[in-house]
Coordinates of C-alpha atoms and ligand atoms in Angstrom, one line a residue:
X26 CA 149.6 -6.2 93.5
X27 CA 150.2 -7.7 89.7
X28 CA 147.9 -6.4 87.0
X29 CA 145.7 -9.7 85.8
X30 CA 143.4 -9.5 83.0
X31 CA 139.9 -9.5 84.1
X32 CA 136.2 -10.4 82.4
X33 CA 133.1 -8.1 82.1
X34 CA 130.1 -9.5 83.4
X35 CA 127.5 -8.9 80.3
X36 CA 130.1 -8.7 77.9
X37 CA 129.7 -10.4 74.7
X38 CA 133.0 -11.9 74.1
X39 CA 136.0 -12.7 76.4
X40 CA 138.1 -9.7 75.4
X41 CA 139.6 -8.6 78.5
X42 CA 139.5 -5.2 79.4
X43 CA 143.2 -4.3 81.1
X44 CA 145.2 -6.6 78.3
X45 CA 148.1 -5.1 78.1
X46 CA 149.1 -3.4 81.0
X47 CA 147.1 -0.4 80.5
X48 CA 146.6 2.1 83.3
X49 CA 143.2 2.0 85.1
X50 CA 141.5 5.4 86.9
X51 CA 138.3 4.8 89.3
X52 CA 136.8 8.2 89.1
X53 CA 133.8 9.0 91.3
X54 CA 131.1 11.6 90.0
X55 CA 131.5 10.3 86.5
X56 CA 127.6 10.1 85.7
X57 CA 127.7 14.1 84.7
X58 CA 130.1 17.1 84.5
X59 CA 134.3 16.9 85.1
X60 CA 133.8 13.0 86.3
X61 CA 131.7 12.0 82.6
X62 CA 134.2 14.3 81.0
X63 CA 137.5 12.9 82.5
X64 CA 135.7 9.4 81.4
X65 CA 135.8 9.9 78.0
X66 CA 139.5 11.8 77.8
X67 CA 141.0 9.0 79.4
X68 CA 139.3 6.0 77.9
X69 CA 139.6 8.2 74.2
X70 CA 143.5 8.2 75.0
X71 CA 143.3 3.9 75.9
X72 CA 143.0 4.3 79.8
X73 CA 140.7 1.7 81.7
X74 CA 138.0 3.4 83.7
X75 CA 136.3 2.8 86.2
X76 CA 133.1 5.2 86.6
X77 CA 131.2 5.8 89.8
X78 CA 128.1 7.4 90.9
X79 CA 124.5 6.7 92.1
X80 CA 123.0 7.7 88.6
X81 CA 123.2 3.6 87.2
X82 CA 121.8 4.7 84.4
X83 CA 123.9 7.7 83.0
X84 CA 126.8 5.1 84.3
X85 CA 125.3 2.5 82.1
X86 CA 124.4 5.1 79.1
X87 CA 128.5 5.8 79.7
X88 CA 129.6 2.8 79.3
X89 CA 127.8 1.7 76.0
X90 CA 129.5 4.8 74.7
X91 CA 132.8 4.2 75.6
X92 CA 132.9 0.2 75.3
X93 CA 132.7 -2.1 78.0
X94 CA 136.4 -3.2 76.7
X95 CA 137.4 0.2 77.9
X96 CA 134.8 1.4 80.8
X97 CA 134.1 -0.3 83.9
X98 CA 130.9 1.1 85.8
X99 CA 129.6 0.8 89.4
X100 CA 127.0 2.3 91.2
X101 CA 128.3 4.5 94.5
X102 CA 127.5 7.0 97.2
X103 CA 130.4 8.2 98.9
X104 CA 128.3 9.0 101.7
X105 CA 127.4 5.6 101.8
X106 CA 130.1 3.3 103.8
X107 CA 128.8 0.3 102.6
X108 CA 128.5 1.8 99.2
X109 CA 132.8 2.7 99.1
X110 CA 133.0 -1.3 100.4
X111 CA 131.6 -2.6 97.2
X112 CA 133.1 -0.7 95.2
X113 CA 135.9 -2.0 97.2
X114 CA 135.2 -5.3 96.8
X115 CA 134.9 -5.0 93.1
X116 CA 138.5 -3.7 92.7
X117 CA 139.5 -6.7 94.9
X118 CA 137.4 -9.2 93.2
X119 CA 138.6 -8.0 89.9
X120 CA 142.7 -8.2 91.0
X121 CA 141.8 -4.4 89.5
X122 CA 145.3 -2.1 90.0
X123 CA 144.8 1.4 90.6
X124 CA 146.6 3.7 88.7
X125 CA 144.9 7.1 89.6
X126 CA 141.5 7.8 91.7
X127 CA 139.8 11.3 90.7
X128 CA 137.9 11.8 93.9
X129 CA 135.5 14.0 91.8
X130 CA 131.8 13.4 93.4
X131 CA 130.6 16.6 95.1
X132 CA 128.0 19.4 94.9
X133 CA 127.5 22.8 96.3
X134 CA 123.7 23.5 97.9
X135 CA 122.1 26.8 98.0
X136 CA 123.6 30.0 98.1
X137 CA 122.4 31.8 101.1
X138 CA 123.6 33.8 103.7
X139 CA 125.7 31.2 106.9
X140 CA 122.4 33.0 108.9
X141 CA 119.8 31.4 106.8
X142 CA 121.1 28.7 105.1
X143 CA 119.3 25.7 105.5
X144 CA 121.4 23.0 108.0
X145 CA 120.3 19.2 106.3
X146 CA 122.4 22.0 102.7
X147 CA 125.1 21.7 104.7
X148 CA 126.0 18.4 106.0
X149 CA 125.7 17.0 102.8
X150 CA 127.8 18.7 101.5
X151 CA 130.1 18.2 104.8
X152 CA 129.2 14.2 103.8
X153 CA 129.7 14.0 101.0
X154 CA 133.0 16.6 99.9
X155 CA 135.1 15.7 103.0
X156 CA 133.8 12.5 104.7
X157 CA 132.6 11.0 101.5
X158 CA 136.4 12.2 99.8
X159 CA 138.8 11.0 102.9
X160 CA 136.4 7.8 103.0
X161 CA 137.4 6.5 99.4
X162 CA 140.8 8.2 99.4
X163 CA 141.7 6.1 102.9
X164 CA 139.9 2.7 101.0
X165 CA 142.1 3.1 97.9
X166 CA 145.4 4.9 99.3
X167 CA 147.0 1.7 100.7
X168 CA 146.5 -0.2 97.5
X169 CA 148.9 2.7 96.1
X170 CA 151.6 2.5 98.6
X171 CA 152.0 -0.8 98.6
X172 CA 152.8 -0.5 94.7
X173 CA 154.6 2.7 95.4
X174 CA 152.7 4.3 92.6
X175 CA 149.9 5.8 91.7
X176 CA 148.2 9.2 92.0
X177 CA 145.4 10.8 94.0
X178 CA 143.8 14.0 92.3
X179 CA 141.2 15.9 94.3
X180 CA 138.6 18.4 93.0
X181 CA 138.5 21.2 94.6
X182 CA 137.6 24.8 94.1
X183 CA 138.7 28.3 94.0
X184 CA 135.9 28.7 96.3
X185 CA 138.5 26.6 98.7
X186 CA 141.1 29.8 98.4
X187 CA 138.4 33.0 98.1
X188 CA 135.2 33.6 99.9
X189 CA 132.3 34.5 98.2
X190 CA 128.4 35.7 99.7
X191 CA 127.0 32.4 100.5
X192 CA 129.6 30.2 99.7
X193 CA 130.4 29.3 103.6
X194 CA 130.3 25.6 104.2
X195 CA 130.4 24.6 100.7
X196 CA 134.1 26.7 100.3
X197 CA 135.6 25.9 103.8
X198 CA 134.6 21.7 102.3
X199 CA 136.7 22.5 99.6
X200 CA 139.6 24.5 101.9
X201 CA 139.7 21.2 103.5
X202 CA 140.1 19.1 100.2
X203 CA 143.1 21.9 99.5
X204 CA 144.6 21.1 102.7
X205 CA 144.0 17.6 102.8
X206 CA 145.9 17.1 99.5
X207 CA 148.8 19.1 101.0
X208 CA 148.7 17.0 104.1
X209 CA 148.6 13.5 102.1
X210 CA 151.6 15.3 99.9
X211 CA 153.7 15.2 103.7
X212 CA 152.6 11.6 104.7
X213 CA 153.3 10.4 100.8
X214 CA 156.5 11.4 100.8
X215 CA 159.1 8.4 100.0
X216 CA 156.0 6.7 98.5
X217 CA 156.3 7.5 94.3
X218 CA 152.6 8.3 95.1
X219 CA 151.1 11.6 93.5
X220 CA 148.5 14.2 94.8
X221 CA 147.1 16.6 92.9
X222 CA 144.4 19.2 94.1
X223 CA 142.1 20.8 90.9
X224 CA 140.9 24.3 92.0
X225 CA 138.6 25.5 88.8
X226 CA 136.4 28.2 89.7
X227 CA 133.2 29.1 87.5
X228 CA 132.2 25.9 85.4
X229 CA 128.7 25.3 83.3
X230 CA 128.1 21.7 84.4
X231 CA 124.9 20.1 86.2
X232 CA 126.7 21.9 89.4
X233 CA 124.5 25.5 89.8
X234 CA 121.2 23.0 88.9
X235 CA 122.2 20.2 91.7
X236 CA 123.1 24.2 94.4
X237 CA 119.8 25.6 93.1
X238 CA 117.9 22.5 93.9
X239 CA 116.5 21.9 90.3
X240 CA 116.0 24.9 89.4
X241 CA 117.4 25.3 85.6
X242 CA 116.4 28.3 84.9
X243 CA 118.1 30.2 87.8
X244 CA 120.9 28.0 87.6
X245 CA 121.5 28.9 83.6
X246 CA 121.5 32.9 84.7
X247 CA 124.7 32.3 86.1
X248 CA 125.9 31.1 82.9
X249 CA 124.0 33.9 80.9
X250 CA 126.5 36.2 79.2
X251 CA 129.8 35.0 80.2
X252 CA 132.5 32.3 78.5
X253 CA 132.7 30.1 81.6
X254 CA 134.6 27.3 81.2
X255 CA 133.4 23.8 80.4
X256 CA 133.5 20.0 81.4
X257 CA 136.2 19.4 78.8
X258 CA 138.5 22.2 79.9
X259 CA 138.7 20.4 83.0
X260 CA 139.4 16.6 82.2
X261 CA 142.6 18.2 79.9
X262 CA 143.5 19.4 82.5
X263 CA 143.4 16.5 84.8
X264 CA 144.8 14.2 82.2
X265 CA 147.7 16.9 81.6
X266 CA 148.2 16.0 85.6
X267 CA 148.3 12.7 85.3
X268 CA 150.2 12.6 82.3
X269 CA 153.6 14.0 83.4
X270 CA 156.2 11.3 83.9
X271 CA 156.0 10.0 87.3
X272 CA 159.1 12.6 88.9
X273 CA 157.0 15.3 88.3
X274 CA 154.1 16.7 90.9
X275 CA 151.5 19.1 90.3
X276 CA 150.8 19.9 93.8
X277 CA 147.6 22.7 93.3
X278 CA 146.0 23.6 89.6
X279 CA 143.9 26.5 90.3
X280 CA 141.6 27.8 86.9
X281 CA 139.0 30.4 85.9
X282 CA 137.4 31.4 83.7
X283 CA 139.0 34.6 81.7
X284 CA 135.5 35.9 83.0
X285 CA 136.0 35.2 86.0
X286 CA 138.0 37.6 88.8
X287 CA 138.7 37.6 92.6
X288 CA 135.9 39.4 94.7
X289 CA 136.9 42.4 95.8
X290 CA 136.8 43.0 100.0
X291 CA 133.9 45.1 100.3
X292 CA 133.3 47.7 103.2
X293 CA 129.7 47.6 104.9
X294 CA 129.2 51.6 105.4
X295 CA 126.4 52.0 108.0
Ligands
NDP321 P1 127.7 18.1 88.2 O1 126.9 18.1 89.3 O2 127.5 18.1 86.7 O3 129.0 16.5 88.7 C1 128.5 16.3 90.3 C2 128.8 14.5 89.9 O4 129.2 14.0 91.4 C3 127.6 14.2 89.5 O5 128.1 13.3 88.3 C4 127.2 13.1 90.8 O6 126.6 11.9 90.6 C5 129.0 12.9 91.6 N1 128.0 12.9 93.7 C6 127.3 13.9 94.1 N2 126.9 13.3 95.1 C7 127.7 12.0 94.9 C8 127.5 11.1 96.1 N3 126.8 11.1 97.7 N4 128.3 10.3 95.8 C9 128.7 9.5 94.3 N5 128.7 10.3 93.4 C10 127.9 12.2 93.7 O7 128.8 18.6 89.2 P2 130.7 19.3 88.6 O8 131.2 18.6 87.3 O9 130.7 20.9 88.2 O10 131.4 19.0 89.8 C11 132.0 18.2 90.0 C12 133.4 18.6 91.1 O11 133.7 19.7 90.3 C13 132.3 18.6 92.6 O12 133.4 18.0 93.1 C14 132.7 20.1 92.3 O13 132.5 20.8 93.7 C15 133.6 20.6 92.2 N6 134.1 21.6 91.0 C16 132.8 22.4 90.5 C17 133.0 24.0 89.7 C18 131.8 23.9 89.2 O14 131.5 25.4 88.8 N7 130.9 23.8 88.5 C19 134.3 24.7 89.8 C20 135.1 23.8 91.0 C21 134.9 22.7 91.4 P3 125.3 11.2 91.2 O15 124.3 12.5 91.0 O16 124.7 9.7 89.7 O17 125.6 10.5 92.2
8X3_322 C1 132.7 26.0 92.3 C2 133.3 27.6 91.8 O1 133.1 29.6 91.7 O2 131.3 28.8 91.9 O3 133.5 25.2 92.9 O4 132.3 29.0 93.6 S1 132.7 28.5 92.0

């Protein structure tokens, strides 16, 4: 699909945001953490950003910061098919050509053992981290395959590779993301479309506040007396993967803060 100049609703002038063949990145979960940092990083480097998330007021603030010529915004709940369809309608109505999809929207809910965990938390993680991610991918991928160019960057986690107490469904959902990413590579062989799974360890964002259902004190205690990754570290890594020449595909990139290591295998003695 050829790139076409578009006008942005609410723009005070006729400037068009993707003139000069700018690359376009669609970022899910761009209202906070990694997604927000990616939006800033890519916009600062000349990309046109389509920022999507549920919290519209956050997106508006981001758009005000980056400018309407650099940042388009759309409400998105990845758990809702209608919402994904609306986003795709927006992309198609503006004839936007998507160069990069960052499947970042995701969350952990709870840290209880599997025999005590809340089933609705489990379902929300599955709906968001798995179903939402595959639906977004399935919606955007044909556009990339058609033009034989594009890149999907998924947010996995070290929790997808290493088990730890309380990670149960969260870790399993990220293991899904890792394997899905590798299988996408298999299906996309010969299309020139790239796929990368980014696998961060502990990073201080709103992640723990969400995990502990808004308990800010408990969330802060996770990062107490350690130096976790910050969102900008991950945005930098994602930008690097996306900026490599098109013949280079980073399959998986695992990143931990230096203070984090692998859980020892435990032996329980009676
Ligand atoms: P944040 O909580 O700061 O950001 C999560 C983002 O996801 C928010 O913008 C939120 O936006 C969005 N989101 C959540 N649910 C939905 C939904 N249903 N539809 C659309 N957007 C949604 O966390 P992080 O930035 O840390 O997390 C980003 C990704 O990175 C997640 O997939 C997470 O699992 C992963 N990750 C995080 C790590 C960490 O330690 N922080 C480490 C490894 C991976 P809104 O609420 O406005 O919709
Ligand atoms: C979150 C990273 O280390 O908190 O995906 O499980 S960790």
